[in-house]
Amino acid sequence: MAGPCFSSLLLIHICLLLGLSLADDPFVNYEFVVSYITASPLGVPQQVIAINGKFPGPTMNVTSNNNVVVNVRNKLDEGLLIHWSGIQQRRSSWQDGVLGTNCPIPPKWNWTYQFQVKDQIGSFFYFPSLNFQRASGGFGSIVVNNRAIIPIPFDTPYGDITIVIGDWYTQNHTALRRTLNSGRDLGMPDGVLINGKGPYRYNDTLVPDGIDHETFTVQPGRTYRIRVSNVGISTSLNFRIQNHNLLLAETEGSYTVQQNYTSLDIHVGQTYSFLVTMDQNASSDYYVVASARFVNETTWRRVTGVAVLHYTNSKGQASGPLPDPPQDQFDKTYSMNQARSIRWNVTASGARPNPQGSFRYGSINVTEVYVLKNKPPVMIDGKRRTTLNGISFVNPATPIRLADQYKVKGVYKLDFPTRPLTGPPRMETSVINGTYRGFMEVILQNNDTKVQTYHMSGYAFFVVGMDYGEWTENSRGTYNKWDGVARATAQVYPGAWTAILISMDNVGVWNLRTDNLDSWYLGQETYVRIVNPESNNKTEFPMPDNALLCGALSRLQKYLYFAV
C-alpha cells in the first residue's frame, strides 16, 4: 500500500503536467473529507452526508481561470463521486465526477480532482452523483468570480450570500433508494431546507418547536448579491423574500437582462443570482421563503422552507403570514411565461461564448437534431424504470471514457435514437454520437406529469424555446434566435417541450440527464460522446495519472491510495 509520500508526489506531478498546459494561472486547493454525521434539520435525528463535518458543505470561492485542486477523502461506506454542476471542465471530461467518465472512489480511499474554471464566471454547485447520495447532503455552492480585467454589468455588491434550497426527507438516501428499487414513489417530502436548516417557526401548528433555522444578517440600505441553488430531489420551489424585489442578474454563468421579480421559480438543479437592496424600514425581520410549486398547496403546507432576513437595526422578529406564492396552482402558464422572460444580456462583457463578437447562435446551421421524450415510469424486465426515447440507461461497469481510452469493446453502443422508439422500452447503455464542432438542436419533450429539469455536462446551452403540446418542425418559428439565455440546466413543463442549442466544441464524454434525482436514478439519462477526429492534446487533456480503473480494467489498477 502506497503511503502519503506517494500521494504527494502524484499530486505534484499532476500539477506540473497541467501547469504546463494552463500557463501561470493560480492554483486553489481544497480538502474534502466526506463522512456521515447525525443532524436534525427537521427536528428528527437522521444520518446526513457532511463535508469537513459541515452540512451543507463549504462554499468554493474561486476566480475565473483558477486551477482548482480538490482532494476528496471518502469516509462513507460506499463508492463516491463529486460532480461540479455547471463547471464545463473544458477539455477534461475526466474530472466531471459522473459514472460515464469516472470510476467511484472506494470507501476509505482518497482521490484528487484537478480542473480549471476556464473562462467561467457565475454561480454553480457541487454534489455527490452516485447512489442517490445527494438526498442525504454532500452538496455546496460554487462561486466563480470575475478576473479584474473582466467588468461586471452592475455595481459591485456590498456582500455575497450563497443559499442552497431543496426538498428533504427524514429518511436517508439508502432508505429512499430502497423505496425506488421496490417500485414505489417517494411520496411527499417531509420539508424544505434552506442552507441545511428547517423552517423558522412562523406557524406553531405546522412547525414544531426546537427546529434550527437560517438567519441572514444584512446592513440596511446596502445591496447584496444572493445566489440560490435548488439542490433538492424533485420539487420545483418558488423563492421569495418578504417585501423585497429580486433583481435577476445571472444564472449558471450567464449574465441576464436585469429584471425585477417578486418571486422566481427555481427548478431542481438550477442556480440564479439576484441583486437585493435592503431598502425596507426594518420595523421587523423579514421572511425568506422556498415553497413547493405545482402541488396541492393545502396538503403541502408543511413542505415550506422559511429563513429570516435580519437587518442590523431590526426592531423585532418576523411575524404574520408568509408572503403569498403565485396563485396558479393548476395553471403552469404563469411559470412558463416567467421562464421565457429570462433573457441573456448580450451587451455584457462575458467570458464565453462571446456575445458581441462573431458567435451568434441564431445564425449557425444546425447539423444534428435529437427529439428526446420522457414518459412516466414503466416496467422493463420486471423493474420500474424511467426512459428517454424508450431507452432506460444502464451505467456500465467500465466508464465510457475509460473504455474509449483502453479500446474496451462492447461497453456501450453509439446508437441512441434521434426520435422516440416505437417498440417496447428497453434497458441499454446507448450513447449519442456527437459531431465535433457540430451544432446540435435538442428538443426535450416531457410526457410525464411533473416538471423535469435537464442538465448537460461540459456545456452552456442556449434555451431558445418552450411551449405546451408536442414539438413539430413548425415550432422553430417561435424560437428566440437572439438573446435566449445560455445555461446548464433547463426546465421542461409537463405536457410541454423545451428546445436547446449546443455548440459541440468540448471534446469528451458528457452526461445529458434529468436532474430530478428519482427519475435520474431510474434511468432517465444518456451521454454525448464528442471526439476530435484529429486527436491531439490541444482539444483534450491526457488521462490523469491518478485515474481510477474499474470494471474490465480493474486488473490494471497499479496503486492503492492510502486509507483516509
PDB file of C-alpha atoms in Angstrom, residues 339-487:
ATOM      1  CA  ALA A 339     -39.105  31.434 -17.671  1.00  0.00           C
ATOM      2  CA  ARG A 340     -39.449  32.926 -21.171  1.00  0.00           C
ATOM      3  CA  SER A 341     -38.836  36.388 -19.726  1.00  0.00           C
ATOM      4  CA  ILE A 342     -35.308  35.412 -18.616  1.00  0.00           C
ATOM      5  CA  ARG A 343     -33.031  36.710 -21.358  1.00  0.00           C
ATOM      6  CA  TRP A 344     -29.310  36.752 -21.999  1.00  0.00           C
ATOM      7  CA  ASN A 345     -27.505  40.073 -21.515  1.00  0.00           C
ATOM      8  CA  VAL A 346     -25.832  40.225 -24.931  1.00  0.00           C
ATOM      9  CA  THR A 347     -24.069  43.523 -24.229  1.00  0.00           C
ATOM     10  CA  ALA A 348     -22.307  42.476 -21.015  1.00  0.00           C
ATOM     11  CA  SER A 349     -18.673  41.501 -21.087  1.00  0.00           C
ATOM     12  CA  GLY A 350     -18.596  37.783 -20.521  1.00  0.00           C
ATOM     13  CA  ALA A 351     -16.104  35.004 -20.515  1.00  0.00           C
ATOM     14  CA  ARG A 352     -17.585  32.730 -23.189  1.00  0.00           C
ATOM     15  CA  PRO A 353     -19.279  32.468 -25.536  1.00  0.00           C
ATOM     16  CA  ASN A 354     -18.587  35.937 -26.883  1.00  0.00           C
ATOM     17  CA  PRO A 355     -21.995  37.632 -27.293  1.00  0.00           C
ATOM     18  CA  GLN A 356     -20.842  40.746 -29.072  1.00  0.00           C
ATOM     19  CA  GLY A 357     -18.311  39.035 -31.344  1.00  0.00           C
ATOM     20  CA  SER A 358     -18.643  36.514 -34.161  1.00  0.00           C
ATOM     21  CA  PHE A 359     -20.504  33.890 -32.148  1.00  0.00           C
ATOM     22  CA  ARG A 360     -24.205  34.436 -32.908  1.00  0.00           C
ATOM     23  CA  TYR A 361     -26.056  31.223 -32.194  1.00  0.00           C
ATOM     24  CA  GLY A 362     -29.132  32.183 -34.221  1.00  0.00           C
ATOM     25  CA  SER A 363     -27.173  32.256 -37.482  1.00  0.00           C
ATOM     26  CA  ILE A 364     -25.353  28.906 -37.111  1.00  0.00           C
ATOM     27  CA  ASN A 365     -26.582  25.995 -39.170  1.00  0.00           C
ATOM     28  CA  VAL A 366     -27.862  23.049 -37.129  1.00  0.00           C
ATOM     29  CA  THR A 367     -26.007  19.825 -38.015  1.00  0.00           C
ATOM     30  CA  GLU A 368     -27.983  17.279 -35.984  1.00  0.00           C
ATOM     31  CA  VAL A 369     -31.376  17.148 -34.276  1.00  0.00           C
ATOM     32  CA  TYR A 370     -32.470  14.976 -31.351  1.00  0.00           C
ATOM     33  CA  VAL A 371     -36.020  14.859 -30.024  1.00  0.00           C
ATOM     34  CA  LEU A 372     -35.767  13.363 -26.518  1.00  0.00           C
ATOM     35  CA  LYS A 373     -39.030  12.302 -24.954  1.00  0.00           C
ATOM     36  CA  ASN A 374     -39.505  11.155 -21.367  1.00  0.00           C
ATOM     37  CA  LYS A 375     -42.598   9.382 -20.038  1.00  0.00           C
ATOM     38  CA  PRO A 376     -43.847   8.271 -16.618  1.00  0.00           C
ATOM     39  CA  PRO A 377     -42.026   5.221 -15.192  1.00  0.00           C
ATOM     40  CA  VAL A 378     -42.629   1.905 -16.947  1.00  0.00           C
ATOM     41  CA  MET A 379     -41.883  -1.736 -16.156  1.00  0.00           C
ATOM     42  CA  ILE A 380     -38.905  -3.200 -18.023  1.00  0.00           C
ATOM     43  CA  ASP A 381     -37.815  -6.766 -17.253  1.00  0.00           C
ATOM     44  CA  GLY A 382     -39.789  -6.631 -14.029  1.00  0.00           C
ATOM     45  CA  LYS A 383     -38.190  -3.374 -12.845  1.00  0.00           C
ATOM     46  CA  ARG A 384     -39.758   0.065 -12.578  1.00  0.00           C
ATOM     47  CA  ARG A 385     -37.655   2.333 -14.790  1.00  0.00           C
ATOM     48  CA  THR A 386     -37.658   5.753 -16.431  1.00  0.00           C
ATOM     49  CA  THR A 387     -36.734   6.336 -20.061  1.00  0.00           C
ATOM     50  CA  LEU A 388     -35.613   8.766 -22.737  1.00  0.00           C
ATOM     51  CA  ASN A 389     -36.858   7.861 -26.220  1.00  0.00           C
ATOM     52  CA  GLY A 390     -37.837   4.459 -24.867  1.00  0.00           C
ATOM     53  CA  ILE A 391     -34.353   3.645 -23.535  1.00  0.00           C
ATOM     54  CA  SER A 392     -33.583   3.336 -19.833  1.00  0.00           C
ATOM     55  CA  PHE A 393     -29.873   3.985 -19.425  1.00  0.00           C
ATOM     56  CA  VAL A 394     -27.709   1.358 -17.729  1.00  0.00           C
ATOM     57  CA  ASN A 395     -24.389   2.588 -16.371  1.00  0.00           C
ATOM     58  CA  PRO A 396     -21.618   0.219 -17.489  1.00  0.00           C
ATOM     59  CA  ALA A 397     -19.100  -1.282 -15.072  1.00  0.00           C
ATOM     60  CA  THR A 398     -16.334   0.340 -17.154  1.00  0.00           C
ATOM     61  CA  PRO A 399     -16.876   4.102 -17.639  1.00  0.00           C
ATOM     62  CA  ILE A 400     -17.423   5.099 -21.265  1.00  0.00           C
ATOM     63  CA  ARG A 401     -14.456   7.460 -21.443  1.00  0.00           C
ATOM     64  CA  LEU A 402     -12.147   4.801 -19.983  1.00  0.00           C
ATOM     65  CA  ALA A 403     -13.481   2.203 -22.430  1.00  0.00           C
ATOM     66  CA  ASP A 404     -12.511   4.548 -25.274  1.00  0.00           C
ATOM     67  CA  GLN A 405      -9.081   5.185 -23.792  1.00  0.00           C
ATOM     68  CA  TYR A 406      -8.281   1.474 -23.483  1.00  0.00           C
ATOM     69  CA  LYS A 407     -10.301   0.365 -26.529  1.00  0.00           C
ATOM     70  CA  VAL A 408     -12.533  -1.927 -24.483  1.00  0.00           C
ATOM     71  CA  LYS A 409     -15.205  -3.352 -26.771  1.00  0.00           C
ATOM     72  CA  GLY A 410     -18.863  -3.875 -26.017  1.00  0.00           C
ATOM     73  CA  VAL A 411     -19.189  -1.351 -23.175  1.00  0.00           C
ATOM     74  CA  TYR A 412     -21.711   0.896 -24.940  1.00  0.00           C
ATOM     75  CA  LYS A 413     -23.489   1.452 -28.245  1.00  0.00           C
ATOM     76  CA  LEU A 414     -23.344   4.632 -30.324  1.00  0.00           C
ATOM     77  CA  ASP A 415     -26.933   4.205 -31.430  1.00  0.00           C
ATOM     78  CA  PHE A 416     -29.076   6.495 -29.309  1.00  0.00           C
ATOM     79  CA  PRO A 417     -32.193   7.195 -31.405  1.00  0.00           C
ATOM     80  CA  THR A 418     -32.812  10.700 -32.743  1.00  0.00           C
ATOM     81  CA  ARG A 419     -36.564  10.216 -32.211  1.00  0.00           C
ATOM     82  CA  PRO A 420     -38.600   8.180 -29.687  1.00  0.00           C
ATOM     83  CA  LEU A 421     -38.635   4.442 -30.359  1.00  0.00           C
ATOM     84  CA  THR A 422     -41.908   2.905 -31.479  1.00  0.00           C
ATOM     85  CA  GLY A 423     -41.277  -0.516 -29.951  1.00  0.00           C
ATOM     86  CA  PRO A 424     -41.246  -1.618 -26.309  1.00  0.00           C
ATOM     87  CA  PRO A 425     -38.880   0.230 -23.939  1.00  0.00           C
ATOM     88  CA  ARG A 426     -35.553  -1.403 -23.172  1.00  0.00           C
ATOM     89  CA  MET A 427     -32.583  -1.083 -20.810  1.00  0.00           C
ATOM     90  CA  GLU A 428     -29.326  -0.308 -22.621  1.00  0.00           C
ATOM     91  CA  THR A 429     -26.075   1.640 -22.496  1.00  0.00           C
ATOM     92  CA  SER A 430     -26.900   3.683 -25.579  1.00  0.00           C
ATOM     93  CA  VAL A 431     -24.937   6.878 -26.242  1.00  0.00           C
ATOM     94  CA  ILE A 432     -25.360   9.866 -28.593  1.00  0.00           C
ATOM     95  CA  ASN A 433     -22.610  10.196 -31.181  1.00  0.00           C
ATOM     96  CA  GLY A 434     -21.964  13.938 -31.270  1.00  0.00           C
ATOM     97  CA  THR A 435     -20.095  15.668 -34.086  1.00  0.00           C
ATOM     98  CA  TYR A 436     -17.075  17.700 -33.049  1.00  0.00           C
ATOM     99  CA  ARG A 437     -17.694  21.355 -33.934  1.00  0.00           C
ATOM    100  CA  GLY A 438     -21.237  20.497 -34.906  1.00  0.00           C
ATOM    101  CA  PHE A 439     -24.279  22.435 -33.709  1.00  0.00           C
ATOM    102  CA  MET A 440     -26.893  20.221 -32.093  1.00  0.00           C
ATOM    103  CA  GLU A 441     -30.553  21.017 -31.604  1.00  0.00           C
ATOM    104  CA  VAL A 442     -32.163  19.063 -28.757  1.00  0.00           C
ATOM    105  CA  ILE A 443     -35.898  19.120 -28.116  1.00  0.00           C
ATOM    106  CA  LEU A 444     -36.807  17.916 -24.646  1.00  0.00           C
ATOM    107  CA  GLN A 445     -40.382  16.634 -24.642  1.00  0.00           C
ATOM    108  CA  ASN A 446     -41.900  15.975 -21.219  1.00  0.00           C
ATOM    109  CA  ASN A 447     -44.765  13.488 -21.288  1.00  0.00           C
ATOM    110  CA  ASP A 448     -44.659  12.978 -17.521  1.00  0.00           C
ATOM    111  CA  THR A 449     -46.977  14.692 -15.031  1.00  0.00           C
ATOM    112  CA  LYS A 450     -44.374  16.800 -13.213  1.00  0.00           C
ATOM    113  CA  VAL A 451     -41.717  19.332 -14.188  1.00  0.00           C
ATOM    114  CA  GLN A 452     -38.450  17.760 -15.320  1.00  0.00           C
ATOM    115  CA  THR A 453     -35.177  19.660 -15.464  1.00  0.00           C
ATOM    116  CA  TYR A 454     -32.390  18.625 -17.810  1.00  0.00           C
ATOM    117  CA  HIS A 455     -28.670  19.207 -17.445  1.00  0.00           C
ATOM    118  CA  MET A 456     -25.783  18.667 -19.822  1.00  0.00           C
ATOM    119  CA  SER A 457     -22.236  18.484 -18.528  1.00  0.00           C
ATOM    120  CA  GLY A 458     -19.433  20.220 -20.376  1.00  0.00           C
ATOM    121  CA  TYR A 459     -21.552  22.984 -21.885  1.00  0.00           C
ATOM    122  CA  ALA A 460     -23.737  26.017 -21.516  1.00  0.00           C
ATOM    123  CA  PHE A 461     -26.557  25.509 -23.992  1.00  0.00           C
ATOM    124  CA  PHE A 462     -28.917  28.137 -25.394  1.00  0.00           C
ATOM    125  CA  VAL A 463     -32.544  27.872 -24.275  1.00  0.00           C
ATOM    126  CA  VAL A 464     -34.328  29.048 -27.411  1.00  0.00           C
ATOM    127  CA  GLY A 465     -37.931  27.955 -26.965  1.00  0.00           C
ATOM    128  CA  MET A 466     -40.587  26.272 -24.832  1.00  0.00           C
ATOM    129  CA  ASP A 467     -44.297  25.681 -25.191  1.00  0.00           C
ATOM    130  CA  TYR A 468     -47.095  23.275 -24.379  1.00  0.00           C
ATOM    131  CA  GLY A 469     -48.087  20.384 -26.625  1.00  0.00           C
ATOM    132  CA  GLU A 470     -45.968  18.286 -28.982  1.00  0.00           C
ATOM    133  CA  TRP A 471     -42.989  19.920 -30.688  1.00  0.00           C
ATOM    134  CA  THR A 472     -43.181  19.980 -34.501  1.00  0.00           C
ATOM    135  CA  GLU A 473     -40.916  21.337 -37.230  1.00  0.00           C
ATOM    136  CA  ASN A 474     -43.131  24.427 -37.289  1.00  0.00           C
ATOM    137  CA  SER A 475     -42.260  25.133 -33.643  1.00  0.00           C
ATOM    138  CA  ARG A 476     -38.934  26.555 -34.790  1.00  0.00           C
ATOM    139  CA  GLY A 477     -40.816  29.636 -35.902  1.00  0.00           C
ATOM    140  CA  THR A 478     -41.266  30.547 -32.225  1.00  0.00           C
ATOM    141  CA  TYR A 479     -37.565  30.266 -31.304  1.00  0.00           C
ATOM    142  CA  ASN A 480     -35.693  33.174 -29.740  1.00  0.00           C
ATOM    143  CA  LYS A 481     -32.659  33.408 -32.006  1.00  0.00           C
ATOM    144  CA  TRP A 482     -31.067  36.455 -30.411  1.00  0.00           C
ATOM    145  CA  ASP A 483     -30.956  36.505 -26.610  1.00  0.00           C
ATOM    146  CA  GLY A 484     -32.021  33.093 -25.342  1.00  0.00           C
ATOM    147  CA  VAL A 485     -30.149  32.552 -22.099  1.00  0.00           C
ATOM    148  CA  ALA A 486     -27.100  30.271 -22.080  1.00  0.00           C
ATOM    149  CA  ARG A 487     -27.192  27.944 -19.071  1.00  0.00           C
TER     150      ARG A 487
END
